[in-house]
Short mmCIF file of C-alpha atoms and ligand atoms in Angstrom, two decimals:
data_model
loop_
_atom_site.label_atom_id
_atom_site.label_comp_id
_atom_site.label_asym_id
_atom_site.label_seq_id
_atom_site.Cartn_x
_atom_site.Cartn_y
_atom_site.Cartn_z
CA MET H 103 -153.27 196.38 82.24
CA LYS H 104 -151.49 197.10 79.43
CA LEU H 105 -147.78 195.41 78.24
CA CYS H 106 -144.91 196.58 76.10
CA ILE H 107 -142.76 194.28 74.68
CA LEU H 108 -139.88 194.88 73.20
CA GLY H 109 -137.50 192.70 71.22
CA GLY H 110 -141.01 191.34 70.38
CA GLY H 111 -139.50 189.84 67.43
CA GLY H 112 -137.32 188.18 70.03
CA PHE H 113 -137.02 184.11 70.15
CA ARG H 114 -138.54 184.07 73.99
CA THR H 115 -141.05 186.03 73.55
CA PRO H 116 -143.67 182.74 73.19
CA HIS H 117 -143.08 182.27 76.74
CA VAL H 118 -144.35 185.39 78.36
CA TYR H 119 -147.45 185.18 76.53
CA GLN H 120 -147.51 181.65 77.56
CA ALA H 121 -146.97 182.72 81.42
CA LEU H 122 -149.82 184.98 80.20
CA LEU H 123 -151.99 183.35 78.96
CA ALA H 124 -151.91 180.60 82.49
CA ASP H 125 -151.97 183.83 84.65
CA ARG H 126 -156.14 184.47 85.81
CA ALA H 127 -156.03 187.15 88.55
CA THR H 128 -157.25 190.09 88.31
CA PRO H 129 -155.42 192.69 87.98
CA ARG H 130 -154.13 190.35 84.53
CA VAL H 131 -152.65 191.54 81.02
CA THR H 132 -154.90 192.95 79.09
CA GLU H 133 -153.03 193.65 75.82
CA VAL H 134 -150.07 192.81 74.75
CA ALA H 135 -147.86 195.14 72.26
CA LEU H 136 -145.95 194.34 70.97
CA TYR H 137 -142.30 196.14 69.69
CA ASP H 138 -139.51 194.94 67.37
CA VAL H 139 -136.70 196.62 64.59
CA ASP H 140 -136.62 193.48 62.25
CA ALA H 141 -141.66 193.51 61.02
CA SER H 142 -139.88 189.64 59.74
CA ARG H 143 -139.03 188.61 62.74
CA LEU H 144 -141.51 190.50 64.65
CA ALA H 145 -144.44 188.68 61.57
CA THR H 146 -142.89 185.13 62.95
CA MET H 147 -143.60 185.88 66.97
CA THR H 148 -147.28 187.18 66.35
CA ALA H 149 -148.28 184.45 64.05
CA ILE H 150 -146.92 181.79 66.86
CA LEU H 151 -148.44 183.40 69.56
CA ARG H 152 -151.82 183.82 68.15
CA GLU H 153 -151.97 180.48 67.49
CA MET H 154 -150.86 179.73 71.60
CA GLY H 155 -154.40 182.15 72.29
CA ALA H 156 -156.56 180.00 70.01
CA GLY H 157 -158.83 179.01 72.17
CA HIS H 158 -158.24 180.95 74.99
CA PRO H 159 -161.42 183.78 74.59
CA ASP H 160 -160.00 185.89 76.92
CA ALA H 161 -156.27 186.16 75.25
CA PRO H 162 -155.20 188.88 75.71
CA THR H 163 -154.77 191.34 71.89
CA LEU H 164 -152.17 191.40 70.22
CA VAL H 165 -150.75 194.90 69.33
CA PRO H 166 -147.51 193.91 67.01
CA THR H 167 -145.48 197.53 66.53
CA THR H 168 -142.07 198.45 65.18
CA ASP H 169 -143.62 202.16 66.87
CA LEU H 170 -141.42 202.67 69.66
CA HIS H 171 -143.09 205.65 71.11
CA ASN H 172 -146.96 203.48 70.11
CA ALA H 173 -145.90 200.38 71.48
CA VAL H 174 -144.59 202.88 75.25
CA ALA H 175 -147.64 204.88 75.23
CA GLY H 176 -149.45 204.09 78.65
CA SER H 177 -147.78 200.97 79.66
CA ASP H 178 -148.14 200.42 82.81
CA PHE H 179 -145.47 197.30 82.01
CA VAL H 180 -142.33 197.08 79.47
CA PHE H 181 -140.87 194.44 79.61
CA ALA H 182 -137.36 194.61 77.50
CA ALA H 183 -135.47 192.22 75.47
CA LEU H 184 -133.35 193.47 73.78
CA ARG H 185 -130.08 192.46 71.51
CA VAL H 186 -128.75 195.57 70.07
CA GLY H 187 -126.19 194.33 66.64
CA GLY H 188 -128.25 190.80 66.49
CA LEU H 189 -126.31 187.25 67.19
CA GLU H 190 -123.76 188.86 64.74
CA GLY H 191 -122.67 191.29 67.13
CA ARG H 192 -123.26 188.06 69.66
CA CYS H 193 -120.56 186.83 68.09
CA CYS H 194 -117.57 188.87 67.05
CA ASP H 195 -118.40 189.40 71.16
CA GLU H 196 -116.62 185.99 72.55
CA HIS H 197 -114.18 186.54 68.72
CA VAL H 198 -112.98 189.33 69.30
CA ALA H 199 -111.98 187.92 73.45
CA LEU H 200 -110.93 184.45 71.95
CA ASP H 201 -108.55 185.77 68.87
CA ALA H 202 -107.49 187.61 71.23
CA GLY H 203 -106.00 184.93 73.83
CA VAL H 204 -109.04 185.71 76.69
CA LEU H 205 -112.82 184.86 78.18
CA GLY H 206 -115.32 185.48 74.72
CA GLN H 207 -118.52 184.85 75.73
CA GLU H 208 -121.65 185.87 76.17
CA THR H 209 -122.26 188.37 79.60
CA THR H 210 -119.24 187.84 81.17
CA GLY H 211 -115.83 189.36 80.59
CA PRO H 212 -114.36 191.67 77.83
CA GLY H 213 -117.65 190.42 75.42
CA GLY H 214 -120.10 191.43 77.71
CA LEU H 215 -118.63 194.91 77.99
CA ALA H 216 -118.26 195.00 73.91
CA TYR H 217 -122.29 194.02 74.48
CA ALA H 218 -123.28 196.97 76.81
CA ILE H 219 -121.44 199.55 75.35
CA ARG H 220 -123.55 199.73 71.67
CA THR H 221 -126.60 199.12 74.21
CA ILE H 222 -127.13 201.11 76.86
CA PRO H 223 -127.23 204.14 74.52
CA VAL H 224 -130.35 202.56 72.98
CA MET H 225 -131.78 201.91 76.21
CA LEU H 226 -131.39 205.16 77.52
CA GLN H 227 -132.92 206.39 74.09
CA ILE H 228 -136.15 203.69 75.80
CA ALA H 229 -135.69 205.23 78.63
CA GLN H 230 -136.10 208.66 78.06
CA VAL H 231 -139.72 207.38 76.01
CA VAL H 232 -141.40 205.27 78.70
CA LYS H 233 -140.65 208.80 81.32
CA ASP H 234 -142.59 210.32 78.59
CA LEU H 235 -145.55 207.96 77.51
CA ALA H 236 -145.77 205.76 80.30
CA PRO H 237 -144.24 207.44 84.22
CA ASP H 238 -145.60 204.96 85.82
CA ALA H 239 -144.97 201.79 84.36
CA TYR H 240 -142.35 199.04 86.12
CA VAL H 241 -140.20 198.98 83.28
CA LEU H 242 -138.20 194.76 84.00
CA ASN H 243 -135.18 194.87 81.86
CA PHE H 244 -133.68 191.35 80.93
CA THR H 245 -131.63 192.84 77.89
CA ASN H 246 -128.51 191.52 78.45
CA PRO H 247 -125.68 192.33 80.40
CA ALA H 248 -128.88 192.92 82.43
CA GLY H 249 -127.56 194.42 85.37
CA ILE H 250 -125.61 197.38 84.09
CA ILE H 251 -127.76 197.84 81.17
CA THR H 252 -130.22 198.21 85.05
CA GLU H 253 -127.68 199.80 86.35
CA ALA H 254 -127.36 203.36 83.55
CA MET H 255 -131.03 202.55 82.46
CA GLN H 256 -131.89 203.57 86.73
CA GLY H 257 -130.42 207.21 85.58
CA ALA H 258 -133.19 208.00 83.99
CA LEU H 259 -135.90 205.70 85.85
CA GLY H 260 -134.81 204.95 89.66
CA ASP H 261 -136.04 202.63 90.99
CA ARG H 262 -139.02 201.70 88.14
CA VAL H 263 -136.97 199.72 86.83
CA LEU H 264 -135.34 196.48 87.71
CA GLY H 265 -133.17 193.97 86.43
CA ILE H 266 -134.10 190.04 86.09
CA CYS H 267 -131.63 186.98 85.72
CA ASP H 268 -133.48 183.40 85.46
CA THR H 269 -130.05 181.67 87.48
CA PRO H 270 -130.01 182.82 91.00
CA SER H 271 -133.87 181.40 91.23
CA GLY H 272 -133.95 178.63 88.27
CA LEU H 273 -129.73 177.02 91.15
CA GLY H 274 -132.65 177.46 93.84
CA ARG H 275 -135.12 175.19 92.38
CA ARG H 276 -132.70 172.80 92.01
CA VAL H 277 -131.39 172.30 94.89
CA ALA H 278 -134.83 172.12 96.54
CA SER H 279 -136.08 169.53 93.92
CA SER H 280 -132.85 167.57 94.44
CA LEU H 281 -133.57 167.47 97.60
CA GLY H 282 -137.03 166.97 98.00
CA LEU H 283 -138.47 169.77 98.62
CA ASP H 284 -141.24 172.08 96.53
CA PRO H 285 -139.73 175.40 95.74
CA ALA H 286 -142.32 177.33 96.31
CA ARG H 287 -141.33 176.90 100.08
CA VAL H 288 -137.35 177.59 100.37
CA GLN H 289 -135.71 181.00 100.87
CA LEU H 290 -133.38 181.80 99.19
CA ASP H 291 -130.55 183.28 100.82
CA TYR H 292 -128.39 184.59 97.42
CA ILE H 293 -125.76 187.71 96.86
CA GLY H 294 -123.99 188.51 93.96
CA LEU H 295 -124.63 191.13 90.86
CA ASN H 296 -126.15 189.88 88.05
CA HIS H 297 -123.96 186.83 86.68
CA LEU H 298 -121.59 186.93 89.25
CA GLY H 299 -122.92 185.23 92.92
CA TRP H 300 -123.35 182.98 95.22
CA MET H 301 -125.83 181.16 97.00
CA ARG H 302 -125.20 180.93 100.36
CA ARG H 303 -127.42 179.75 102.07
CA VAL H 304 -131.69 177.16 101.21
CA LEU H 305 -133.74 177.91 104.36
CA TYR H 306 -136.28 175.39 104.12
CA ASN H 307 -138.85 175.80 107.56
CA GLY H 308 -135.92 177.93 109.27
CA ARG H 309 -133.52 175.54 108.75
CA ASP H 310 -130.38 175.66 106.03
CA VAL H 311 -131.08 172.41 103.61
CA LEU H 312 -127.77 173.65 102.16
CA PRO H 313 -124.86 171.55 103.84
CA GLU H 314 -127.11 168.67 104.10
CA LEU H 315 -126.61 169.15 99.57
CA LEU H 316 -123.72 169.85 100.42
CA ALA H 317 -121.80 166.53 102.18
CA ASP H 318 -124.38 163.73 99.85
CA ASP H 319 -122.26 163.18 96.51
CA ALA H 320 -125.31 161.51 94.54
CA ARG H 321 -127.13 164.27 95.35
CA LEU H 322 -125.07 166.94 94.63
CA GLY H 323 -122.96 165.20 91.58
CA ALA H 324 -126.21 165.27 89.52
CA LEU H 325 -126.71 168.82 90.63
CA GLU H 326 -125.52 170.77 87.62
CA GLU H 327 -123.24 173.19 89.50
CA GLY H 328 -121.76 169.79 90.67
CA GLN H 329 -121.62 168.49 87.71
CA LEU H 330 -119.08 172.23 86.68
CA PHE H 331 -117.24 173.00 89.28
CA GLY H 332 -117.21 169.74 90.79
CA LEU H 333 -117.53 169.02 94.32
CA ASP H 334 -114.72 169.42 96.28
CA TRP H 335 -114.72 172.86 95.26
CA ILE H 336 -118.42 173.25 95.83
CA ARG H 337 -117.77 172.41 99.63
CA THR H 338 -114.56 174.23 99.88
CA LEU H 339 -116.51 177.79 99.17
CA GLY H 340 -119.71 176.36 101.27
CA ALA H 341 -121.71 177.98 98.95
CA ILE H 342 -122.86 177.39 95.00
CA PRO H 343 -121.89 179.81 92.24
CA ASN H 344 -123.75 181.36 90.28
CA GLU H 345 -122.63 178.32 86.81
CA TYR H 346 -121.67 182.15 85.43
CA LEU H 347 -118.49 182.10 87.92
CA TYR H 348 -117.16 179.01 86.49
CA TYR H 349 -115.65 181.00 83.90
CA TYR H 350 -114.13 183.16 86.78
CA ASP H 351 -113.03 179.97 89.03
CA PHE H 352 -111.69 177.36 86.22
CA THR H 353 -111.31 180.45 83.42
CA ARG H 354 -108.35 178.79 81.31
CA ASP H 355 -110.09 175.35 81.57
CA ALA H 356 -113.28 177.38 80.10
CA VAL H 357 -111.52 179.34 77.20
CA ARG H 358 -109.63 175.98 76.54
CA SER H 359 -113.25 174.06 76.39
CA ILE H 360 -114.91 177.13 74.10
CA VAL H 361 -111.94 176.65 71.73
CA SER H 362 -111.68 173.55 71.51
CA SER H 363 -114.88 173.05 70.64
CA GLY H 364 -115.22 174.21 67.61
CA ALA H 365 -117.36 177.03 67.50
CA THR H 366 -119.42 179.83 70.18
CA ARG H 367 -122.32 179.30 71.15
CA GLY H 368 -122.76 182.89 70.01
CA ASP H 369 -122.07 180.79 66.50
CA TYR H 370 -124.03 177.70 67.27
CA LEU H 371 -127.69 180.51 67.94
CA GLN H 372 -126.87 182.16 64.74
CA THR H 373 -126.96 179.57 62.30
CA SER H 374 -130.35 177.27 64.21
CA GLN H 375 -131.06 180.34 65.21
CA THR H 376 -131.66 181.75 61.48
CA GLU H 377 -132.16 178.47 60.66
CA PHE H 378 -136.07 178.99 62.28
CA TYR H 379 -136.52 182.21 61.52
CA GLU H 380 -136.49 180.60 57.56
CA ARG H 381 -138.29 177.89 57.87
CA ALA H 382 -140.98 179.76 59.81
CA GLN H 383 -141.70 182.26 57.19
CA ALA H 384 -141.61 179.23 54.67
CA VAL H 385 -144.46 177.36 56.27
CA ASP H 386 -148.07 177.73 54.69
CA PRO H 387 -150.13 180.39 56.68
CA GLY H 388 -152.09 177.89 59.65
CA ALA H 389 -149.79 176.12 59.87
CA ASP H 390 -148.16 175.20 62.82
CA ILE H 391 -144.66 177.80 63.71
CA ALA H 392 -145.64 176.87 67.39
CA SER H 393 -144.51 173.58 67.70
CA LEU H 394 -141.42 174.09 65.21
CA TRP H 395 -140.14 176.67 67.88
CA ARG H 396 -141.31 174.64 71.18
CA SER H 397 -138.73 171.70 69.64
CA THR H 398 -136.36 175.05 68.85
CA VAL H 399 -136.97 176.63 72.06
CA ASP H 400 -135.79 172.57 73.56
CA SER H 401 -132.81 172.22 71.98
CA ARG H 402 -132.03 175.23 72.61
CA SER H 403 -131.98 174.61 76.23
CA ALA H 404 -130.47 171.73 75.94
CA SER H 405 -127.59 172.50 74.80
CA TYR H 406 -126.70 175.60 76.82
CA MET H 407 -123.37 175.99 78.20
CA ALA H 408 -122.28 173.19 75.19
CA GLU H 409 -119.27 174.80 75.23
CA ALA H 410 -118.23 175.53 78.08
CA ARG H 411 -118.26 171.17 79.55
CA GLY H 412 -115.62 171.14 76.61
CA ASP H 413 -118.77 169.65 74.18
CA GLU H 414 -119.52 171.25 70.31
CA PRO H 415 -122.11 173.60 70.69
CA GLY H 416 -125.48 172.55 70.38
CA THR H 417 -124.69 169.02 71.70
CA GLU H 418 -127.34 168.20 73.97
CA SER H 419 -127.92 166.61 78.16
CA ASP H 420 -129.73 164.74 78.59
CA GLU H 421 -128.76 165.51 82.48
CA TRP H 422 -127.83 168.96 81.97
CA TYR H 423 -131.41 171.65 81.97
CA GLU H 424 -133.42 168.65 81.23
CA SER H 425 -135.74 170.92 82.64
CA ALA H 426 -135.05 174.13 81.47
CA ALA H 427 -138.03 173.47 79.16
CA GLU H 428 -140.81 172.79 82.00
CA ASP H 429 -138.86 175.63 84.23
CA GLU H 430 -140.25 177.86 81.69
CA SER H 431 -143.58 176.43 80.62
CA ALA H 432 -144.50 176.43 84.44
CA GLN H 433 -143.39 178.88 87.21
CA GLY H 434 -139.58 180.21 86.62
CA GLY H 435 -137.57 181.19 83.56
CA TYR H 436 -137.22 185.06 82.21
CA ALA H 437 -141.22 184.39 81.85
CA GLY H 438 -142.28 183.04 85.11
CA GLU H 439 -140.31 185.53 86.83
CA ALA H 440 -141.44 187.98 84.80
CA VAL H 441 -144.96 187.65 85.37
CA ALA H 442 -144.28 186.98 89.20
CA VAL H 443 -142.94 190.32 89.76
CA MET H 444 -145.83 191.83 86.71
CA ALA H 445 -148.57 190.22 89.52
CA ALA H 446 -146.52 190.95 93.07
CA ILE H 447 -146.81 194.79 91.83
CA SER H 448 -150.24 195.39 90.25
CA ARG H 449 -152.35 193.07 93.07
CA ASN H 450 -149.82 193.74 96.47
CA GLU H 451 -149.05 190.41 97.29
CA ARG H 452 -145.82 190.08 98.48
CA THR H 453 -142.89 188.22 97.19
CA THR H 454 -139.50 187.59 97.75
CA MET H 455 -137.66 187.58 94.09
CA ILE H 456 -134.44 187.85 93.83
CA LEU H 457 -133.80 190.97 91.15
CA ASN H 458 -131.54 193.36 90.25
CA VAL H 459 -132.20 196.43 92.33
CA ARG H 460 -130.48 199.31 93.33
CA ASN H 461 -127.57 198.69 96.64
CA ASN H 462 -129.16 201.54 98.91
CA GLY H 463 -126.97 199.82 101.86
CA THR H 464 -127.46 196.14 101.23
CA ILE H 465 -124.13 195.20 100.42
CA ALA H 466 -121.85 197.91 102.95
CA GLY H 467 -118.82 197.34 100.13
CA LEU H 468 -120.39 199.05 97.67
CA PRO H 469 -122.12 201.86 96.99
CA ASP H 470 -125.57 202.99 97.43
CA ASP H 471 -126.42 203.54 94.04
CA ALA H 472 -124.81 200.28 93.07
CA VAL H 473 -127.81 198.05 91.50
CA VAL H 474 -126.61 194.40 93.33
CA GLU H 475 -128.46 191.15 92.22
CA VAL H 476 -130.51 189.69 96.26
CA PRO H 477 -132.90 188.68 97.59
CA THR H 478 -135.96 191.16 97.17
CA THR H 479 -139.47 191.52 98.75
CA VAL H 480 -142.05 193.10 95.92
CA ASP H 481 -145.53 194.47 96.48
CA ALA H 482 -147.14 197.56 94.62
CA ASN H 483 -144.74 199.12 96.49
CA GLY H 484 -142.05 198.47 94.76
CA VAL H 485 -139.10 196.42 95.32
CA HIS H 486 -136.58 196.65 98.08
CA PRO H 487 -133.33 194.52 98.73
CA LEU H 488 -134.27 192.41 101.92
CA SER H 489 -131.00 193.36 104.27
CA THR H 490 -128.49 190.34 104.13
CA ALA H 491 -125.65 189.21 105.59
CA GLN H 492 -122.36 190.82 104.11
CA PRO H 493 -120.49 189.39 101.21
CA ASP H 494 -116.41 187.48 102.71
CA LEU H 495 -113.81 189.61 101.05
CA ARG H 496 -113.29 187.10 98.17
CA GLN H 497 -116.98 187.68 97.03
CA LEU H 498 -116.70 191.63 97.61
CA GLY H 499 -113.45 191.84 96.03
CA LEU H 500 -114.10 190.67 93.16
CA MET H 501 -118.48 192.19 93.29
CA LEU H 502 -115.62 195.81 93.97
CA GLN H 503 -113.58 195.09 90.21
CA VAL H 504 -116.49 193.98 89.13
CA LYS H 505 -118.86 197.60 89.60
CA ALA H 506 -115.73 199.35 88.40
CA VAL H 507 -115.77 197.97 85.24
CA GLU H 508 -119.29 198.39 84.84
CA ARG H 509 -119.83 201.65 85.83
CA HIS H 510 -116.14 202.22 82.85
CA ALA H 511 -118.19 201.08 80.48
CA ILE H 512 -121.01 203.12 81.01
CA ALA H 513 -119.48 206.29 81.30
CA ALA H 514 -118.16 205.22 77.32
CA ALA H 515 -121.55 204.33 76.14
CA THR H 516 -123.11 207.80 77.83
CA THR H 517 -119.61 210.00 76.41
CA GLY H 518 -117.84 207.58 73.57
CA SER H 519 -114.78 207.41 75.57
CA ARG H 520 -112.36 205.66 74.86
CA ASP H 521 -110.06 205.80 77.65
CA GLU H 522 -112.97 204.70 79.42
CA ALA H 523 -114.10 201.28 76.87
CA LEU H 524 -109.89 200.33 77.63
CA GLN H 525 -109.91 201.20 81.90
CA ALA H 526 -113.30 199.38 81.17
CA PHE H 527 -111.18 196.20 79.39
CA ALA H 528 -108.37 196.53 81.33
CA LEU H 529 -109.69 196.39 84.52
CA HIS H 530 -111.60 193.54 84.04
CA PRO H 531 -110.58 190.61 86.10
CA LEU H 532 -110.49 188.36 82.62
CA VAL H 533 -108.40 190.44 81.12
CA ASP H 534 -104.68 189.61 81.87
CA SER H 535 -102.81 192.80 80.33
CA VAL H 536 -103.15 196.64 79.17
CA ASN H 537 -101.73 194.78 76.11
CA VAL H 538 -104.33 192.82 75.61
CA ALA H 539 -107.43 195.22 77.11
CA ARG H 540 -105.98 197.58 74.13
CA GLU H 541 -106.01 194.61 71.52
CA LEU H 542 -109.60 193.89 72.49
CA LEU H 543 -110.59 197.27 72.27
CA SER H 544 -109.86 198.24 68.50
CA GLY H 545 -110.04 194.33 67.40
CA TYR H 546 -114.30 195.72 68.62
CA ILE H 547 -114.33 198.87 67.04
CA ALA H 548 -113.04 196.89 63.42
CA ARG H 549 -115.71 194.19 64.49
CA ILE H 550 -118.49 195.68 65.16
CA PRO H 551 -119.85 198.96 63.77
CA GLU H 552 -122.94 199.35 66.66
CA VAL H 553 -119.13 199.55 69.01
CA ALA H 554 -117.36 201.72 66.40
CA ALA H 555 -120.99 204.56 66.62
CA VAL H 556 -120.64 205.25 69.56
CA LEU H 557 -117.07 205.12 71.27
CA THR H 558 -116.09 207.84 68.76
CA ARG H 559 -113.33 210.10 71.71
C1 G6P C 45 -129.10 182.47 81.04
C2 G6P C 45 -128.69 184.00 81.26
C3 G6P C 45 -129.09 184.67 79.94
C4 G6P C 45 -128.54 184.66 78.82
C5 G6P C 45 -129.45 182.72 78.44
C6 G6P C 45 -127.45 182.32 77.34
O1 G6P C 45 -130.79 182.48 80.82
O2 G6P C 45 -129.52 184.06 82.99
O3 G6P C 45 -128.97 186.27 80.72
O4 G6P C 45 -129.16 185.09 78.15
O5 G6P C 45 -128.52 182.25 79.69
O6 G6P C 45 -128.52 181.44 76.77
P1 G6P C 45 -128.18 181.15 75.16
O7 G6P C 45 -129.45 180.37 74.51
O8 G6P C 45 -128.71 182.45 74.46
O9 G6P C 45 -127.44 181.04 75.59
MN1 MN C 46 -128.90 185.94 82.87
#
């Protein structure tokens, strides 16, 4: 099978390749087209992948290219992980919002909307190329904000595009491990939109084990979510919120922590990632760049969300995400999830996974064509949401409002309308005044050329 990775020069590509090397069953991926607009990053990543593939006689062939058509043509699967505007764009997403006194974050709040608005047109062009040159391919979208991007692409590709996020399954795995249970055997009752959802039950042999965890001070306190939300709030909710709900439930605290930490996550990554690519390019041919990548990726995982905890960005925590690197190289993480979806579809090995798919009546209060993040069955027939208990009013209310916002962002990106963009910012639950929304709109247009290029009307 041919796999195409869009954004192949990106920092997490080696995780995908490692997961492919570990995949032994048939059919498996034999060719990987790596596409990126940045030839030098592409060369760095290709060198790392070749290093990883050495010693594997059946390692998938690597075809690096900056030609989108060649990359996509004839693919069985397309993975998409791009960052339009690069890390510089991410920094502006965060800072324009913080300057306006509201949350500045990669995907949650106005930053995610600015990110979506400039990314959607690029992803729609890609969707058209897939439709023309790989009409039977499944697109596994990691590009953030994953829910919005997936929904926009479904307009062209329908159910052949689905969105992947590692946070719901990561939470499920950590819950299971904390109770000493095999993560592969738990069933997760999760509902939400991407980066906005709740783990309501964790079933093991037909029994919900979540109440056991919620009652256990030591175990709940050791869980990242226990530290973020506090034990009392989780117990009050009776469910474990996705870590991104922190930005909704503790908005002021999050903004204060980010501001007092001195720099945003984007600022930290821009420095550390630039340094990584520079160092990788400077080493002698044949030197061990894979180990440089490994140590850089470990620090990145260990410092995830540091600024939300009030730590200086880049501060590594022992407990926090200590298992993230392990997770990535084993079954978990974005790569593990994506390769598992691909295996289930191509080998008709039916499995259950939490994915971003078309609602189709799963959540009664949301439109059928809204993309939601819920448990699904995945097999050769595609991806189908499982029926589930309905959300409570707060959950539904928040999902409805954010979905309305997402749709204004999609309309802004597809029509170029500033009025639509203004509505997206103004209606967002984390933006508390229309005047702030106006400031955000003009700030993003002024600071991010890729946003200005889209919002022309
Ligand atoms: C998690 C989320 C991703 C997000 C990433 C940010 O994995 O699920 O959607 O992009 O964290 O991590 P970073 O290291 O870029 O801050
Ligand atoms: Mn995610």
